[in-house]
Short mmCIF file of N, CA and C in Angstrom, two decimals:
data_model
loop_
_atom_site.label_atom_id
_atom_site.label_comp_id
_atom_site.label_asym_id
_atom_site.label_seq_id
_atom_site.Cartn_x
_atom_site.Cartn_y
_atom_site.Cartn_z
N MET A 1 -194.21 49.14 -22.94
CA MET A 1 -193.31 48.07 -23.69
C MET A 1 -192.22 48.70 -24.41
N HIS A 2 -190.93 48.26 -24.15
CA HIS A 2 -189.69 48.75 -24.87
C HIS A 2 -190.01 48.18 -26.32
N LYS A 3 -189.70 49.14 -27.23
CA LYS A 3 -189.56 48.70 -28.70
C LYS A 3 -188.28 48.50 -29.09
N VAL A 4 -187.92 47.41 -29.63
CA VAL A 4 -186.44 47.37 -30.13
C VAL A 4 -186.30 48.24 -31.42
N GLU A 5 -185.18 48.85 -31.57
CA GLU A 5 -184.84 49.66 -32.76
C GLU A 5 -183.36 49.72 -32.77
N TRP A 6 -182.73 49.64 -34.05
CA TRP A 6 -181.19 49.67 -34.21
C TRP A 6 -180.99 51.09 -33.89
N SER A 7 -179.76 51.30 -33.20
CA SER A 7 -179.27 52.58 -33.08
C SER A 7 -177.87 52.46 -33.03
N GLU A 8 -177.10 53.75 -33.14
CA GLU A 8 -175.70 53.81 -33.10
C GLU A 8 -174.95 53.16 -31.66
N ALA A 9 -175.89 53.18 -30.72
CA ALA A 9 -175.48 52.64 -29.38
C ALA A 9 -175.18 51.29 -29.41
N LEU A 10 -175.90 50.58 -30.32
CA LEU A 10 -175.67 49.22 -30.43
C LEU A 10 -174.56 48.87 -31.38
N GLN A 11 -173.98 49.67 -32.11
CA GLN A 11 -172.82 49.52 -32.98
C GLN A 11 -171.46 49.22 -32.22
N LEU A 12 -170.83 48.04 -32.42
CA LEU A 12 -169.74 47.78 -31.72
C LEU A 12 -168.33 47.81 -32.49
N ASP A 13 -168.36 48.14 -33.61
CA ASP A 13 -167.30 48.15 -34.69
C ASP A 13 -166.61 46.95 -34.69
N TYR A 14 -167.41 45.91 -34.61
CA TYR A 14 -166.82 44.53 -34.89
C TYR A 14 -167.85 43.79 -35.85
N PRO A 15 -167.62 43.90 -37.20
CA PRO A 15 -168.64 43.59 -38.26
C PRO A 15 -169.36 42.27 -37.86
N PRO A 16 -168.71 41.05 -37.65
CA PRO A 16 -169.29 39.89 -37.55
C PRO A 16 -170.47 40.02 -36.38
N MET A 17 -170.11 40.63 -35.33
CA MET A 17 -171.06 40.86 -34.34
C MET A 17 -172.20 41.97 -34.64
N ASP A 18 -171.78 42.93 -35.35
CA ASP A 18 -172.69 44.13 -35.68
C ASP A 18 -173.84 43.38 -36.47
N GLU A 19 -173.52 42.63 -37.44
CA GLU A 19 -174.34 42.09 -38.58
C GLU A 19 -175.30 41.10 -37.71
N VAL A 20 -174.84 40.31 -36.94
CA VAL A 20 -175.90 39.46 -36.13
C VAL A 20 -176.75 40.16 -35.41
N HIS A 21 -176.08 41.16 -34.76
CA HIS A 21 -177.04 41.95 -33.88
C HIS A 21 -178.16 42.70 -34.66
N HIS A 22 -177.81 43.17 -35.76
CA HIS A 22 -178.71 43.93 -36.53
C HIS A 22 -179.73 42.84 -37.05
N ALA A 23 -179.51 41.71 -37.53
CA ALA A 23 -180.42 40.77 -37.77
C ALA A 23 -181.27 40.40 -36.59
N PHE A 24 -180.77 40.39 -35.40
CA PHE A 24 -181.66 40.11 -34.18
C PHE A 24 -182.53 41.23 -33.89
N VAL A 25 -182.14 42.48 -34.14
CA VAL A 25 -182.98 43.58 -33.89
C VAL A 25 -184.07 43.55 -34.75
N ASP A 26 -183.88 43.21 -36.04
CA ASP A 26 -184.92 43.13 -37.04
C ASP A 26 -185.93 42.08 -36.92
N LEU A 27 -185.48 40.91 -36.42
CA LEU A 27 -186.31 39.78 -36.14
C LEU A 27 -187.19 40.16 -34.90
N LEU A 28 -186.75 40.56 -33.75
CA LEU A 28 -187.40 40.93 -32.63
C LEU A 28 -188.35 42.19 -32.99
N ALA A 29 -188.05 43.04 -33.75
CA ALA A 29 -188.96 44.06 -34.25
C ALA A 29 -190.20 43.38 -34.96
N MET A 30 -189.82 42.49 -35.89
CA MET A 30 -190.99 41.85 -36.59
C MET A 30 -191.86 41.01 -35.70
N ALA A 31 -191.31 40.48 -34.66
CA ALA A 31 -192.03 39.69 -33.64
C ALA A 31 -192.97 40.66 -32.72
N GLN A 32 -192.37 41.77 -32.43
CA GLN A 32 -193.19 42.81 -31.60
C GLN A 32 -194.32 43.33 -32.44
N ALA A 33 -194.04 43.46 -33.71
CA ALA A 33 -195.14 44.09 -34.69
C ALA A 33 -196.14 43.03 -35.18
N ALA A 34 -195.79 41.61 -34.97
CA ALA A 34 -196.58 40.73 -35.49
C ALA A 34 -197.99 40.62 -35.04
N PRO A 35 -199.00 40.29 -35.89
CA PRO A 35 -200.36 40.09 -35.41
C PRO A 35 -200.41 38.77 -34.52
N ASP A 36 -201.48 38.61 -33.86
CA ASP A 36 -201.61 37.53 -32.94
C ASP A 36 -201.26 36.30 -33.61
N GLU A 37 -202.01 36.00 -34.67
CA GLU A 37 -201.80 34.64 -35.20
C GLU A 37 -200.46 34.54 -35.81
N ALA A 38 -199.67 35.49 -36.06
CA ALA A 38 -198.19 35.28 -36.54
C ALA A 38 -197.21 35.37 -35.35
N LEU A 39 -197.61 35.70 -34.27
CA LEU A 39 -196.58 35.78 -33.09
C LEU A 39 -195.89 34.64 -32.73
N PRO A 40 -196.52 33.30 -32.80
CA PRO A 40 -195.80 32.20 -32.35
C PRO A 40 -194.51 31.74 -33.41
N ASN A 41 -195.02 31.91 -34.76
CA ASN A 41 -193.82 31.71 -35.62
C ASN A 41 -192.80 32.78 -35.67
N ALA A 42 -193.32 33.93 -35.47
CA ALA A 42 -192.16 35.22 -35.27
C ALA A 42 -191.17 34.84 -34.13
N TRP A 43 -191.96 34.40 -33.00
CA TRP A 43 -191.01 34.15 -31.71
C TRP A 43 -190.17 33.00 -32.19
N ALA A 44 -190.55 31.99 -32.88
CA ALA A 44 -189.66 30.75 -33.04
C ALA A 44 -188.64 31.34 -34.01
N GLU A 45 -188.81 32.23 -34.72
CA GLU A 45 -187.55 32.77 -35.62
C GLU A 45 -186.60 33.48 -34.84
N VAL A 46 -187.18 34.28 -33.83
CA VAL A 46 -186.15 34.99 -32.92
C VAL A 46 -185.39 33.79 -32.22
N ILE A 47 -186.07 32.81 -31.79
CA ILE A 47 -185.16 31.73 -31.06
C ILE A 47 -184.21 31.10 -31.89
N GLU A 48 -184.68 30.80 -33.13
CA GLU A 48 -183.73 30.02 -33.95
C GLU A 48 -182.50 30.90 -34.42
N HIS A 49 -182.74 32.15 -34.51
CA HIS A 49 -181.58 33.03 -34.79
C HIS A 49 -180.70 33.19 -33.62
N THR A 50 -181.53 33.39 -32.40
CA THR A 50 -180.61 33.57 -31.31
C THR A 50 -179.79 32.33 -30.78
N VAL A 51 -180.16 31.27 -30.89
CA VAL A 51 -179.39 29.90 -30.78
C VAL A 51 -178.22 30.08 -31.61
N HIS A 52 -178.21 30.44 -32.81
CA HIS A 52 -176.91 30.61 -33.68
C HIS A 52 -176.20 31.79 -33.22
N HIS A 53 -176.74 32.83 -32.98
CA HIS A 53 -176.06 34.08 -32.50
C HIS A 53 -175.30 33.96 -31.39
N PHE A 54 -175.81 33.40 -30.27
CA PHE A 54 -175.32 33.10 -29.07
C PHE A 54 -174.20 31.98 -29.07
N GLY A 55 -174.44 30.91 -29.98
CA GLY A 55 -173.65 29.85 -30.22
C GLY A 55 -172.34 30.37 -30.70
N ARG A 56 -172.44 31.31 -31.59
CA ARG A 56 -171.17 31.87 -32.20
C ARG A 56 -170.38 32.63 -31.37
N GLU A 57 -171.14 33.46 -30.56
CA GLU A 57 -170.30 34.26 -29.51
C GLU A 57 -169.76 33.38 -28.47
N ASP A 58 -170.26 32.34 -27.96
CA ASP A 58 -170.00 31.49 -26.97
C ASP A 58 -168.77 30.93 -27.59
N GLU A 59 -168.72 30.42 -28.81
CA GLU A 59 -167.53 29.65 -29.38
C GLU A 59 -166.27 30.75 -29.42
N TRP A 60 -166.63 31.83 -29.92
CA TRP A 60 -165.46 32.85 -29.94
C TRP A 60 -164.97 33.06 -28.45
N MET A 61 -165.71 33.07 -27.47
CA MET A 61 -165.19 33.32 -26.07
C MET A 61 -164.31 32.12 -25.61
N ARG A 62 -164.83 31.00 -25.97
CA ARG A 62 -164.06 29.67 -25.71
C ARG A 62 -162.75 29.68 -26.30
N ARG A 63 -162.82 29.88 -27.58
CA ARG A 63 -161.77 29.75 -28.55
C ARG A 63 -160.57 30.62 -28.20
N THR A 64 -160.99 31.86 -27.66
CA THR A 64 -159.97 32.91 -27.46
C THR A 64 -159.64 33.13 -25.92
N HIS A 65 -160.39 32.27 -25.02
CA HIS A 65 -160.19 32.30 -23.57
C HIS A 65 -160.55 33.68 -23.12
N PHE A 66 -161.81 34.23 -23.43
CA PHE A 66 -162.14 35.39 -22.99
C PHE A 66 -162.36 35.50 -21.54
N ALA A 67 -162.06 36.47 -20.85
CA ALA A 67 -161.93 36.39 -19.37
C ALA A 67 -163.28 36.29 -18.73
N ALA A 68 -164.34 36.95 -19.39
CA ALA A 68 -165.64 37.08 -18.75
C ALA A 68 -166.58 36.04 -19.28
N ALA A 69 -166.03 34.99 -20.04
CA ALA A 69 -166.82 34.09 -20.71
C ALA A 69 -167.91 33.38 -19.82
N ASP A 70 -167.60 32.97 -18.51
CA ASP A 70 -168.54 32.20 -17.88
C ASP A 70 -169.75 32.96 -17.70
N ASN A 71 -169.77 34.17 -17.20
CA ASN A 71 -170.83 35.11 -16.80
C ASN A 71 -171.64 35.38 -18.23
N HIS A 72 -170.96 35.64 -19.28
CA HIS A 72 -171.45 35.83 -20.58
C HIS A 72 -172.29 34.73 -20.93
N ILE A 73 -171.73 33.64 -21.09
CA ILE A 73 -172.29 32.39 -21.57
C ILE A 73 -173.53 31.94 -20.64
N MET A 74 -173.39 32.15 -19.47
CA MET A 74 -174.52 31.93 -18.49
C MET A 74 -175.71 32.78 -18.88
N GLN A 75 -175.38 34.12 -19.12
CA GLN A 75 -176.58 34.95 -19.55
C GLN A 75 -177.08 34.47 -20.77
N HIS A 76 -176.43 34.10 -21.78
CA HIS A 76 -176.94 33.38 -23.06
C HIS A 76 -177.86 32.17 -22.73
N LYS A 77 -177.52 31.32 -21.83
CA LYS A 77 -178.29 30.12 -21.54
C LYS A 77 -179.50 30.50 -20.89
N VAL A 78 -179.54 31.39 -19.91
CA VAL A 78 -180.79 31.92 -19.07
C VAL A 78 -181.74 32.48 -20.13
N VAL A 79 -181.22 33.55 -21.00
CA VAL A 79 -182.15 34.04 -21.99
C VAL A 79 -182.66 33.04 -22.98
N LEU A 80 -181.93 32.03 -23.36
CA LEU A 80 -182.45 31.15 -24.32
C LEU A 80 -183.55 30.27 -23.69
N ASN A 81 -183.43 29.85 -22.38
CA ASN A 81 -184.30 29.19 -21.66
C ASN A 81 -185.65 29.95 -21.42
N VAL A 82 -185.50 31.30 -21.11
CA VAL A 82 -186.65 32.06 -21.02
C VAL A 82 -187.45 32.28 -22.57
N LEU A 83 -186.64 32.43 -23.74
CA LEU A 83 -187.18 32.57 -24.76
C LEU A 83 -188.03 31.25 -25.32
N ARG A 84 -187.46 30.09 -24.87
CA ARG A 84 -188.21 28.95 -25.16
C ARG A 84 -189.53 28.78 -24.28
N GLU A 85 -189.32 29.24 -23.16
CA GLU A 85 -190.61 29.23 -22.39
C GLU A 85 -191.73 30.25 -22.90
N GLY A 86 -191.27 31.23 -23.48
CA GLY A 86 -192.25 32.07 -24.26
C GLY A 86 -192.71 31.36 -25.46
N LEU A 87 -192.10 30.66 -26.31
CA LEU A 87 -192.68 29.88 -27.22
C LEU A 87 -193.71 28.94 -26.95
N ALA A 88 -193.62 28.38 -25.66
CA ALA A 88 -194.48 27.42 -25.34
C ALA A 88 -195.88 28.18 -24.81
N LEU A 89 -195.61 29.48 -24.17
CA LEU A 89 -196.67 30.25 -23.89
C LEU A 89 -197.49 30.79 -25.05
N ALA A 90 -196.67 31.14 -26.17
CA ALA A 90 -197.29 31.65 -27.23
C ALA A 90 -198.00 30.60 -28.02
N ARG A 91 -197.60 29.35 -28.00
CA ARG A 91 -198.34 28.31 -28.74
C ARG A 91 -199.50 27.80 -27.91
N ALA A 92 -199.50 28.13 -26.60
CA ALA A 92 -200.73 27.80 -25.76
C ALA A 92 -201.54 28.93 -25.67
N GLY A 93 -201.30 30.08 -26.41
CA GLY A 93 -202.36 31.13 -26.61
C GLY A 93 -202.18 32.34 -25.64
N ASP A 94 -200.92 32.28 -24.81
CA ASP A 94 -200.72 33.33 -23.95
C ASP A 94 -199.93 34.31 -24.74
N LEU A 95 -200.35 35.27 -25.68
CA LEU A 95 -199.79 36.02 -26.16
C LEU A 95 -199.31 37.25 -25.55
N ARG A 96 -200.02 37.75 -24.66
CA ARG A 96 -199.76 38.97 -23.87
C ARG A 96 -198.39 38.80 -22.95
N SER A 97 -198.23 37.68 -22.58
CA SER A 97 -197.05 37.18 -21.82
C SER A 97 -195.78 37.35 -22.62
N VAL A 98 -196.01 36.93 -23.86
CA VAL A 98 -194.85 36.89 -24.79
C VAL A 98 -194.64 38.32 -25.45
N ARG A 99 -195.60 39.16 -25.50
CA ARG A 99 -195.45 40.45 -26.01
C ARG A 99 -194.67 41.21 -24.81
N GLU A 100 -195.01 40.97 -23.70
CA GLU A 100 -194.25 41.58 -22.55
C GLU A 100 -192.77 41.09 -22.41
N MET A 101 -192.70 39.87 -22.76
CA MET A 101 -191.41 39.28 -22.93
C MET A 101 -190.55 39.97 -24.03
N ALA A 102 -191.07 40.11 -24.96
CA ALA A 102 -190.34 40.76 -26.11
C ALA A 102 -190.02 42.22 -25.70
N GLY A 103 -190.73 42.94 -25.14
CA GLY A 103 -190.32 44.17 -24.53
C GLY A 103 -189.21 44.20 -23.55
N GLU A 104 -189.12 43.16 -22.66
CA GLU A 104 -188.15 42.89 -21.68
C GLU A 104 -186.92 42.38 -22.46
N LEU A 105 -187.10 41.65 -23.43
CA LEU A 105 -185.88 41.21 -24.16
C LEU A 105 -185.22 42.45 -25.01
N ALA A 106 -186.02 43.16 -25.43
CA ALA A 106 -185.31 44.45 -26.21
C ALA A 106 -184.59 45.36 -25.26
N ALA A 107 -184.98 45.62 -23.98
CA ALA A 107 -184.24 46.24 -22.93
C ALA A 107 -183.08 45.63 -22.52
N TRP A 108 -183.29 44.13 -22.31
CA TRP A 108 -181.87 43.37 -21.92
C TRP A 108 -181.04 43.40 -23.09
N PHE A 109 -181.39 43.35 -24.23
CA PHE A 109 -180.45 43.08 -25.31
C PHE A 109 -179.78 44.56 -25.56
N ALA A 110 -180.22 45.79 -25.25
CA ALA A 110 -179.46 46.79 -25.25
C ALA A 110 -178.53 46.96 -24.12
N LYS A 111 -178.85 46.66 -22.98
CA LYS A 111 -177.84 46.59 -21.96
C LYS A 111 -176.78 45.63 -22.08
N HIS A 112 -177.28 44.38 -22.51
CA HIS A 112 -176.21 43.32 -22.87
C HIS A 112 -175.08 43.66 -23.81
N THR A 113 -175.74 44.30 -25.02
CA THR A 113 -174.75 44.63 -26.09
C THR A 113 -173.81 45.74 -25.64
N GLN A 114 -174.24 46.75 -24.91
CA GLN A 114 -173.48 47.94 -24.46
C GLN A 114 -172.42 47.59 -23.27
N THR A 115 -172.55 46.30 -22.68
CA THR A 115 -171.84 45.89 -21.67
C THR A 115 -170.89 44.67 -21.95
N LEU A 116 -171.61 43.48 -21.83
CA LEU A 116 -170.83 42.23 -22.21
C LEU A 116 -170.32 42.13 -23.63
N ASP A 117 -171.23 42.41 -24.46
CA ASP A 117 -170.85 42.36 -25.98
C ASP A 117 -169.82 43.28 -26.41
N ALA A 118 -169.92 44.47 -25.74
CA ALA A 118 -168.94 45.50 -26.07
C ALA A 118 -167.60 44.95 -25.72
N ALA A 119 -167.54 44.65 -24.67
CA ALA A 119 -166.13 44.05 -24.08
C ALA A 119 -165.78 42.72 -24.97
N LEU A 120 -166.68 42.01 -25.29
CA LEU A 120 -166.28 40.98 -26.29
C LEU A 120 -165.80 41.29 -27.56
N ALA A 121 -166.52 42.40 -28.21
CA ALA A 121 -165.98 42.95 -29.42
C ALA A 121 -164.67 43.64 -29.18
N LEU A 122 -164.28 44.32 -28.25
CA LEU A 122 -162.95 44.89 -27.91
C LEU A 122 -162.02 43.68 -27.93
N HIS A 123 -162.42 42.57 -27.27
CA HIS A 123 -161.42 41.53 -27.11
C HIS A 123 -161.15 40.78 -28.52
N MET A 124 -162.31 40.80 -29.25
CA MET A 124 -162.27 40.15 -30.50
C MET A 124 -161.42 40.90 -31.64
N ARG A 125 -161.42 42.10 -31.57
CA ARG A 125 -160.63 43.00 -32.46
C ARG A 125 -159.25 42.77 -32.25
N SER A 126 -158.81 42.49 -30.95
CA SER A 126 -157.43 42.32 -30.65
C SER A 126 -157.09 40.80 -30.54
N ALA A 127 -157.93 39.90 -30.83
CA ALA A 127 -157.68 38.36 -30.72
C ALA A 127 -157.05 38.15 -32.29
N PRO A 128 -156.60 36.95 -32.30
CA PRO A 128 -155.95 36.31 -33.71
C PRO A 128 -157.39 36.20 -34.56
N PRO A 129 -157.23 36.31 -35.84
CA PRO A 129 -158.37 36.08 -36.56
C PRO A 129 -158.73 34.64 -36.66
N PRO A 130 -159.90 34.11 -36.94
CA PRO A 130 -160.20 32.66 -36.91
C PRO A 130 -159.39 32.03 -37.71
N ALA A 131 -159.05 30.74 -37.47
CA ALA A 131 -158.13 29.96 -38.47
C ALA A 131 -158.55 29.87 -39.89
N ALA A 132 -159.67 29.82 -40.12
CA ALA A 132 -160.11 29.75 -41.62
C ALA A 132 -159.68 31.03 -42.17
N SER A 133 -159.66 32.16 -41.59
CA SER A 133 -159.36 33.41 -42.21
C SER A 133 -157.79 33.42 -42.29
N ARG A 134 -157.07 32.75 -41.34
CA ARG A 134 -155.57 33.01 -41.57
C ARG A 134 -155.12 32.04 -42.63
N ARG A 135 -155.86 30.85 -42.91
CA ARG A 135 -155.53 29.91 -44.01
C ARG A 135 -155.82 30.70 -45.23
N ALA A 136 -157.06 31.35 -45.40
CA ALA A 136 -157.26 31.82 -46.52
C ALA A 136 -156.33 33.10 -46.95
N HIS A 137 -155.79 33.71 -45.88
CA HIS A 137 -154.79 34.90 -46.20
C HIS A 137 -153.48 34.20 -46.69
N ARG A 138 -153.02 33.11 -46.08
CA ARG A 138 -151.77 32.50 -46.56
C ARG A 138 -151.96 31.97 -47.95
N VAL A 139 -153.18 31.44 -48.30
CA VAL A 139 -153.26 30.93 -49.60
C VAL A 139 -153.24 32.00 -50.56
N ARG A 140 -153.82 33.28 -50.29
CA ARG A 140 -153.63 34.48 -51.19
C ARG A 140 -152.28 34.82 -51.21
N GLU A 141 -151.48 34.80 -50.19
CA GLU A 141 -150.07 35.34 -50.19
C GLU A 141 -149.22 34.40 -51.19
N HIS A 142 -149.52 33.24 -51.22
CA HIS A 142 -148.84 32.29 -52.05
C HIS A 142 -149.22 32.28 -53.46
N ALA A 143 -150.48 32.70 -53.74
CA ALA A 143 -150.96 32.89 -55.15
C ALA A 143 -150.68 34.09 -55.82
N VAL A 144 -150.18 35.25 -55.17
CA VAL A 144 -149.69 36.34 -55.70
C VAL A 144 -148.22 36.25 -56.12
N PRO A 145 -147.98 36.39 -57.42
CA PRO A 145 -146.69 36.17 -57.79
C PRO A 145 -145.79 37.32 -57.26
N ARG A 146 -144.55 37.00 -57.01
CA ARG A 146 -143.69 37.92 -56.40
C ARG A 146 -142.71 38.26 -57.45
N PRO A 147 -142.20 39.74 -57.32
CA PRO A 147 -141.42 40.29 -58.48
C PRO A 147 -140.10 39.69 -58.37
#
């Protein structure tokens, strides 16, 4: 089984993405190490995080008109559906299948991060900052006394 582990190969130099990816790796590692009785809850935590993680990336892609958005968003949908199927399996007592799924998710995540997410991170570094950040910057500019 593939064990998930943070490495420099997952670092994309886009802090909002790197932070959420690091949290994902931590949660998946906890699920992989969870004893049988804790696995369903650990898997549910992975799903909860991933819903927000993918949702934020999907929003970035839509907002910035990222060229590869359709394929990337579709992968997110498929993976979330599989994760939810895994939760049903875990709650039904099929922990072996969920543990195998966790290993496959670890392998998929590394490939996804190094390809589709790397392209998105590059795009986001060149995209205009989110509207809230621009507003905050303008407020600070006006709050600083000019000589």
